[in-house]
Amino acid sequence: MDQVAEAAGVSRATVSRVINGAPSVDAKIREMVQRAIADTGYVPNVAARSLVTRRSNSVALVISEPDRPDNHSFLNRIFTDPYFGRITAGATSALRPHDIHLVVIPTDSTDHHQVVRYLRQGHVDGVLLISSHEQDTLPRQVHDLGIPAVVSARPTSPIAVSYVDVDQRLGARLAAEHLLNRGCRTLATISGPLDIPSGLDRLDGFRAFLSTRGFPSVPTIEGDFTRAGGEAMARRLLAQHPNIDGLFVANDLMAEGALRALQDLGRRVPDDIAVVGFDDSSAALDCRPLLTTVRQPVEEMAAEMAEVLMAHIATPGRLPRSVTFQPSLVIRNSA
Amino acid sequence: MDQVAEAAGVSRATVSRVINGAPSVDAKIREMVQRAIADTGYVPNVAARSLVTRRSNSVALVISEPDRPDNHSFLNRIFTDPYFGRITAGATSALRPHDIHLVVIPTDSTDHHQVVRYLRQGHVDGVLLISSHEQDTLPRQVHDLGIPAVVSARPTSPIAVSYVDVDQRLGARLAAEHLLNRGCRTLATISGPLDIPSGLDRLDGFRAFLSTRGFPSVPTIEGDFTRAGGEAMARRLLAQHPNIDGLFVANDLMAEGALRALQDLGRRVPDDIAVVGFDDSSAALDCRPLLTTVRQPVEEMAAEMAEVLMAHIATPGRLPRSVTFQPSLVIRNSA
DNA sequence: TTGTAGGCGTTATCAA
DNA sequence: TTGATAACGCCTACAA
């Protein structure tokens, strides 16, 4: 920077002003400085800058998953699930125009403390926290840290933190309504893990609506949000309840597996049994027949999380606020 | 830090030594300092540290994709393709023990300059560059930057840079051999994009081996590495060459689409036509029948990239070196 | 083994 | 509008 200042015949302070686009700089001087910058190939040092500005221009995307028995493939599952991919894509697209970068940090409870330490060290200006499971303590820990944060779903315990969510119960209701409208009368559902709020909410919403329509009880089986799980659960469900004619599966990945099981079992979809998924992820288009599903605008939601986070970063005292997106039904061929 | 020093009754220098685990510190004093750190809840400021150490303890994962006509879903495609997910998982697992974090940066040629600027600013200590297409100028730009870097495939133009790759031609040969051994005599292939070296190499390897076995020409159609593309190309291929009995598809995603097309066309796999994919990604297990495929150890390769990168970072002058992994054939049910 | 002191490259304050 | 100058928080010779 001294080089630039010397080359332009000004002080370092002026160089700094030009770089940061301060309005109070003479046009000619600005020009000279810019030329000097180009000539010297000067690049500001970000460490020095953030030392004084206390900004890093990056945010963390923390993906907090529950510990599962088969934990060895933890990273693999995360980075292969299209849901997280959509989150990453949405967040990236919102952050990029602001020149803010994304540090991706997958975690389970065994290394919460590492994550907390990382956040405390000021590596990032804020956190996008993807946390789905009920007993996850990370949202609270992050909140206590006082660092700007936005969570991907309504926290289970009441924490004063901003979050972005979709109306899960409404989504499940849309599915139920559609199945009834088609004429299905023997309904069942493969739920998500019930220690995950979205899993629970979708199940609740589905049941709650059906009970108002005269279906007080609905055969239910708990799945794990994976394709293989959906296939296995569909098999089990149909073994127990062979005459089901309408099935709500709590995410598309499981629905894809379920369709496969139904095909193997010789059930025609949607004629013998109609199937509705949840997400409208790319998996819905990989299904045969194409999957009718509840659309959750994940990319937009992630982008909104990023926007809210940037607002928090810009205005430290800002009160938390939550944004809820409306789901919609995407009718294709499976129901 | 002053607080800690005062609380422990030592100088800031000693506190610094304790934090950085310098050996020359009296055990008692170390103890006192650590207690003081715990009491005061002190956390080192990373910006100040990297200002003086010139280390950021993070590396960039730059995913450089070619510009495609349907570019609007660029981010989506990247983050939904299991290949990139596996890369991310592999790199993360290798980096985590060293407390190095990953900044994920997707890019196409329109924002190469942003990426270069980012790298020049010293945000990261090094770059893992995932670059697949032939005319990509980014590897050269990164090389010219002089920042430690490792590329995910052999560069097309000779650049003195470390890379990690799989023996693509050998993989294709394994597929060809297997198809011949099964008794297939009318072979064809759906290749990857031919402006991507891996696409070209797999095609070359396939053809080269077959020509030594008396199959001088093989019907070929160029695909795009997507599921939908695989399906469409398989349809077209079989319309032109209805009597194909052995098909090599240059990645699993396309193979999955191809299997679907074959099913729709009423061809039995593997009886009427045997299919071999490439990658051994999770998609191979989503296929019906389960996909016989050439295994590419992507996670291990990404981890190796990370290891090599860390070596470069630790030893600035280190000469570039390349690591080539051997592919292997995973025989399942489709061939 | 410990302390002192200088410097890393910016931005921000305050005069001029 | 511009220029000195003082932080920012840490590491690291060097001296004690």
Short mmCIF file of C-alpha atoms in Angstrom, two decimals, chain A residues 44-324:
data_model
loop_
_atom_site.label_atom_id
_atom_site.label_comp_id
_atom_site.label_asym_id
_atom_site.label_seq_id
_atom_site.Cartn_x
_atom_site.Cartn_y
_atom_site.Cartn_z
CA PRO A 44 -5.33 -5.33 -0.09
CA ASN A 45 -4.51 -7.74 2.71
CA VAL A 46 -7.72 -9.09 4.12
CA ALA A 47 -6.28 -10.09 7.46
CA ALA A 48 -5.11 -6.58 8.21
CA ARG A 49 -8.41 -5.24 7.08
CA SER A 50 -10.54 -7.51 9.18
CA LEU A 51 -8.29 -6.90 12.14
CA VAL A 52 -9.50 -3.35 12.20
CA THR A 53 -12.96 -3.59 10.65
CA ARG A 54 -13.85 -6.75 12.56
CA ARG A 55 -15.45 -8.16 9.47
CA SER A 56 -14.42 -11.24 7.61
CA ASN A 57 -16.87 -11.05 4.72
CA SER A 58 -17.67 -14.68 5.08
CA VAL A 59 -20.33 -16.64 6.83
CA ALA A 60 -20.48 -20.22 7.99
CA LEU A 61 -22.99 -22.75 6.74
CA VAL A 62 -23.18 -25.14 9.65
CA ILE A 63 -24.96 -28.38 8.88
CA SER A 64 -25.80 -30.05 12.14
CA GLU A 65 -26.94 -33.63 11.90
CA PRO A 66 -27.93 -36.02 14.62
CA ASP A 67 -25.59 -38.85 15.54
CA ARG A 68 -26.74 -41.99 13.87
CA PRO A 69 -25.58 -45.53 14.40
CA ASP A 70 -24.06 -45.76 10.94
CA ASN A 71 -22.16 -42.59 11.42
CA HIS A 72 -19.15 -43.44 9.32
CA SER A 73 -20.85 -42.23 6.18
CA PHE A 74 -21.96 -39.04 7.85
CA LEU A 75 -20.20 -36.66 5.49
CA ASN A 76 -21.25 -38.66 2.52
CA ARG A 77 -24.89 -38.59 3.39
CA ILE A 78 -24.87 -34.87 3.92
CA PHE A 79 -23.14 -33.99 0.72
CA THR A 80 -25.15 -36.41 -1.35
CA ASP A 81 -28.58 -35.41 -0.14
CA PRO A 82 -30.06 -33.00 -2.67
CA TYR A 83 -31.69 -31.03 0.14
CA PHE A 84 -28.37 -29.76 1.41
CA GLY A 85 -27.23 -29.14 -2.12
CA ARG A 86 -30.20 -26.90 -2.71
CA ILE A 87 -29.49 -25.06 0.52
CA THR A 88 -25.92 -24.45 -0.52
CA ALA A 89 -26.94 -23.28 -3.95
CA GLY A 90 -29.56 -20.88 -2.60
CA ALA A 91 -27.28 -19.40 0.02
CA THR A 92 -24.42 -19.02 -2.42
CA SER A 93 -26.51 -17.17 -4.95
CA ALA A 94 -27.75 -14.67 -2.36
CA LEU A 95 -24.33 -14.11 -0.85
CA ARG A 96 -22.31 -13.81 -4.00
CA PRO A 97 -23.54 -10.34 -5.07
CA HIS A 98 -22.36 -9.06 -1.71
CA ASP A 99 -18.98 -10.69 -2.08
CA ILE A 100 -19.53 -12.80 0.96
CA HIS A 101 -18.17 -16.30 0.97
CA LEU A 102 -19.42 -19.48 2.46
CA VAL A 103 -17.49 -21.75 4.79
CA VAL A 104 -19.21 -25.11 4.90
CA ILE A 105 -19.03 -26.89 8.23
CA PRO A 106 -20.73 -30.24 8.68
CA THR A 107 -21.04 -31.35 12.28
CA ASP A 108 -22.64 -33.78 14.62
CA SER A 109 -22.75 -33.52 18.37
CA THR A 110 -19.27 -34.95 18.79
CA ASP A 111 -17.66 -31.81 17.52
CA HIS A 112 -20.03 -29.09 18.54
CA HIS A 113 -17.31 -27.58 20.64
CA GLN A 114 -14.98 -27.32 17.67
CA VAL A 115 -17.65 -25.47 15.78
CA VAL A 116 -18.32 -23.16 18.67
CA ARG A 117 -14.63 -22.43 19.02
CA TYR A 118 -14.41 -21.69 15.33
CA LEU A 119 -17.30 -19.28 15.51
CA ARG A 120 -15.94 -17.56 18.60
CA GLN A 121 -12.62 -16.94 16.96
CA GLY A 122 -14.31 -14.55 14.63
CA HIS A 123 -13.58 -16.41 11.43
CA VAL A 124 -17.00 -15.51 10.16
CA ASP A 125 -19.44 -12.65 10.49
CA GLY A 126 -22.45 -14.87 11.00
CA VAL A 127 -23.92 -18.34 10.82
CA LEU A 128 -26.49 -20.07 8.70
CA LEU A 129 -27.45 -22.98 10.86
CA ILE A 130 -29.10 -25.99 9.27
CA SER A 131 -30.34 -27.92 12.21
CA SER A 132 -33.14 -30.35 11.98
CA HIS A 133 -33.19 -32.57 14.99
CA GLU A 134 -35.09 -31.97 18.10
CA GLN A 135 -32.49 -32.25 20.82
CA ASP A 136 -29.83 -30.36 18.96
CA THR A 137 -28.11 -28.08 21.43
CA LEU A 138 -26.22 -26.15 18.79
CA PRO A 139 -28.87 -23.50 18.10
CA ARG A 140 -28.85 -22.52 21.73
CA GLN A 141 -25.07 -22.52 21.92
CA VAL A 142 -24.83 -20.35 18.85
CA HIS A 143 -27.45 -18.04 20.23
CA ASP A 144 -25.55 -17.71 23.51
CA LEU A 145 -22.45 -16.83 21.54
CA GLY A 146 -24.15 -13.66 20.47
CA ILE A 147 -22.98 -14.02 16.89
CA PRO A 148 -25.50 -13.16 14.16
CA ALA A 149 -27.32 -16.32 13.16
CA VAL A 150 -30.29 -17.61 11.23
CA VAL A 151 -31.69 -21.08 11.71
CA SER A 152 -33.29 -23.19 9.01
CA ALA A 153 -36.37 -24.17 10.94
CA ARG A 154 -38.43 -23.09 13.87
CA PRO A 155 -36.38 -23.99 16.95
CA THR A 156 -38.01 -26.53 19.22
CA SER A 157 -37.23 -24.66 22.38
CA PRO A 158 -38.06 -20.98 22.29
CA ILE A 159 -34.86 -19.16 21.43
CA ALA A 160 -34.75 -15.56 20.36
CA VAL A 161 -33.28 -16.27 16.97
CA SER A 162 -34.33 -15.57 13.42
CA TYR A 163 -35.43 -18.53 11.38
CA VAL A 164 -36.83 -19.37 7.99
CA ASP A 165 -39.22 -22.24 7.56
CA VAL A 166 -41.93 -23.61 5.35
CA ASP A 167 -45.40 -24.27 6.67
CA GLN A 168 -44.88 -27.99 7.15
CA ARG A 169 -48.35 -28.77 8.40
CA LEU A 170 -49.98 -26.96 5.53
CA GLY A 171 -47.84 -28.92 3.12
CA ALA A 172 -48.98 -32.19 4.63
CA ARG A 173 -52.53 -30.99 4.44
CA LEU A 174 -52.19 -30.26 0.75
CA ALA A 175 -51.04 -33.81 0.24
CA ALA A 176 -53.92 -35.23 2.23
CA GLU A 177 -56.46 -33.09 0.46
CA HIS A 178 -55.19 -34.14 -2.92
CA LEU A 179 -55.33 -37.81 -2.08
CA LEU A 180 -58.91 -37.47 -0.83
CA ASN A 181 -59.92 -35.50 -3.89
CA ARG A 182 -58.62 -38.27 -6.09
CA GLY A 183 -60.91 -40.63 -4.32
CA CYS A 184 -58.43 -42.44 -2.12
CA ARG A 185 -60.08 -43.80 0.99
CA THR A 186 -57.47 -46.01 2.58
CA LEU A 187 -54.64 -43.68 3.38
CA ALA A 188 -51.28 -44.25 5.01
CA THR A 189 -48.03 -42.39 5.45
CA ILE A 190 -44.33 -42.97 5.70
CA SER A 191 -43.17 -40.25 8.04
CA GLY A 192 -39.76 -38.73 8.53
CA PRO A 193 -37.75 -39.35 11.69
CA LEU A 194 -39.93 -38.22 14.55
CA ASP A 195 -37.06 -36.62 16.41
CA ILE A 196 -36.87 -34.13 13.59
CA PRO A 197 -39.47 -31.36 13.82
CA SER A 198 -40.16 -31.37 10.10
CA GLY A 199 -40.79 -35.09 10.29
CA LEU A 200 -43.15 -34.67 13.18
CA ASP A 201 -44.94 -31.63 11.77
CA ARG A 202 -45.65 -33.30 8.45
CA LEU A 203 -47.08 -36.30 10.20
CA ASP A 204 -49.16 -34.17 12.55
CA GLY A 205 -50.46 -32.01 9.75
CA PHE A 206 -51.42 -35.04 7.72
CA ARG A 207 -53.23 -36.73 10.56
CA ALA A 208 -54.84 -33.59 11.89
CA PHE A 209 -56.43 -32.78 8.57
CA LEU A 210 -57.59 -36.30 7.93
CA SER A 211 -59.20 -36.56 11.35
CA THR A 212 -61.35 -33.55 10.48
CA ARG A 213 -62.47 -35.50 7.43
CA GLY A 214 -63.49 -38.59 9.25
CA PHE A 215 -60.25 -40.53 9.24
CA PRO A 216 -59.37 -40.68 12.90
CA SER A 217 -56.47 -43.07 12.53
CA VAL A 218 -53.98 -43.56 9.75
CA PRO A 219 -51.44 -46.35 9.40
CA THR A 220 -48.05 -44.78 9.89
CA ILE A 221 -44.51 -46.00 9.67
CA GLU A 222 -41.44 -44.01 10.56
CA GLY A 223 -38.80 -43.60 7.89
CA ASP A 224 -35.34 -42.04 7.82
CA PHE A 225 -35.49 -39.66 4.85
CA THR A 226 -33.30 -41.92 2.70
CA ARG A 227 -34.17 -43.66 -0.53
CA ALA A 228 -33.34 -47.11 0.80
CA GLY A 229 -35.38 -46.44 3.92
CA GLY A 230 -38.38 -45.44 1.86
CA GLU A 231 -38.21 -48.63 -0.11
CA ALA A 232 -37.97 -50.81 2.99
CA MET A 233 -40.74 -48.99 4.82
CA ALA A 234 -43.09 -49.17 1.86
CA ARG A 235 -42.60 -52.91 1.71
CA ARG A 236 -43.31 -53.28 5.39
CA LEU A 237 -46.29 -50.97 5.27
CA LEU A 238 -47.94 -52.82 2.41
CA ALA A 239 -47.31 -56.14 4.02
CA GLN A 240 -49.29 -54.96 7.03
CA HIS A 241 -51.93 -53.00 5.14
CA PRO A 242 -52.26 -54.50 1.68
CA ASN A 243 -55.28 -52.47 0.63
CA ILE A 244 -53.83 -48.98 0.94
CA ASP A 245 -54.80 -46.79 -2.02
CA GLY A 246 -53.20 -43.49 -1.05
CA LEU A 247 -49.73 -42.91 0.39
CA PHE A 248 -48.09 -39.75 1.67
CA VAL A 249 -44.32 -40.02 1.94
CA ALA A 250 -42.60 -37.31 3.96
CA ASN A 251 -39.84 -36.58 1.47
CA ASP A 252 -39.07 -37.22 -2.18
CA LEU A 253 -36.09 -39.43 -1.59
CA MET A 254 -38.17 -41.89 0.42
CA ALA A 255 -40.97 -41.58 -2.11
CA GLU A 256 -38.60 -42.62 -4.86
CA GLY A 257 -37.72 -45.71 -2.88
CA ALA A 258 -41.38 -46.37 -2.15
CA LEU A 259 -42.29 -46.21 -5.83
CA ARG A 260 -39.64 -48.74 -6.55
CA ALA A 261 -41.04 -51.05 -3.90
CA LEU A 262 -44.54 -50.63 -5.26
CA GLN A 263 -43.36 -51.46 -8.72
CA ASP A 264 -41.68 -54.63 -7.46
CA LEU A 265 -44.87 -55.54 -5.64
CA GLY A 266 -46.81 -55.17 -8.85
CA ARG A 267 -48.91 -52.22 -7.70
CA ARG A 268 -49.75 -49.74 -10.37
CA VAL A 269 -49.20 -46.10 -9.49
CA PRO A 270 -51.40 -44.13 -9.35
CA ASP A 271 -54.21 -46.52 -10.32
CA ASP A 272 -53.82 -49.02 -7.51
CA ILE A 273 -52.15 -46.65 -5.11
CA ALA A 274 -51.51 -42.94 -5.37
CA VAL A 275 -48.28 -41.50 -3.94
CA VAL A 276 -47.49 -37.96 -2.87
CA GLY A 277 -44.01 -36.86 -1.81
CA PHE A 278 -42.62 -33.77 -0.13
CA ASP A 279 -39.84 -31.39 -1.25
CA ASP A 280 -40.08 -31.22 -5.01
CA SER A 281 -36.40 -31.96 -5.21
CA SER A 282 -34.68 -33.27 -8.29
CA ALA A 283 -35.50 -36.75 -7.03
CA ALA A 284 -39.15 -36.11 -7.89
CA LEU A 285 -38.20 -35.98 -11.56
CA ASP A 286 -36.14 -39.11 -11.28
CA CYS A 287 -39.19 -41.07 -10.22
CA ARG A 288 -41.32 -43.22 -12.52
CA PRO A 289 -44.07 -42.23 -12.67
CA LEU A 290 -43.07 -38.62 -12.13
CA LEU A 291 -43.76 -37.77 -8.53
CA THR A 292 -46.63 -35.60 -7.39
CA THR A 293 -45.19 -33.74 -4.46
CA VAL A 294 -45.43 -30.81 -2.08
CA ARG A 295 -43.09 -28.12 -3.23
CA GLN A 296 -40.81 -26.55 -0.69
CA PRO A 297 -38.84 -23.66 -2.22
CA VAL A 298 -35.57 -24.64 -0.60
CA GLU A 299 -33.32 -22.45 -2.70
CA GLU A 300 -35.46 -19.39 -2.06
CA MET A 301 -35.59 -20.22 1.62
CA ALA A 302 -31.83 -20.52 1.84
CA ALA A 303 -31.46 -17.25 -0.03
CA GLU A 304 -33.85 -15.63 2.41
CA MET A 305 -31.82 -16.99 5.30
CA ALA A 306 -28.78 -15.35 3.81
CA GLU A 307 -30.60 -12.04 3.37
CA VAL A 308 -31.84 -12.04 6.93
CA LEU A 309 -28.38 -12.92 8.15
CA MET A 310 -26.82 -10.06 6.24
CA ALA A 311 -29.38 -7.73 7.76
CA HIS A 312 -28.41 -8.92 11.21
CA ILE A 313 -24.76 -8.42 10.44
CA ALA A 314 -25.38 -4.92 9.16
CA THR A 315 -27.55 -3.99 12.14
CA PRO A 316 -26.23 -5.74 15.22
CA GLY A 317 -29.10 -4.96 17.57
CA ARG A 318 -31.77 -6.04 15.12
CA LEU A 319 -34.59 -8.05 16.62
CA PRO A 320 -34.99 -11.60 15.40
CA ARG A 321 -37.69 -12.24 12.88
CA SER A 322 -38.93 -15.32 11.17
CA VAL A 323 -40.08 -15.90 7.63
CA THR A 324 -42.47 -18.68 6.71
#
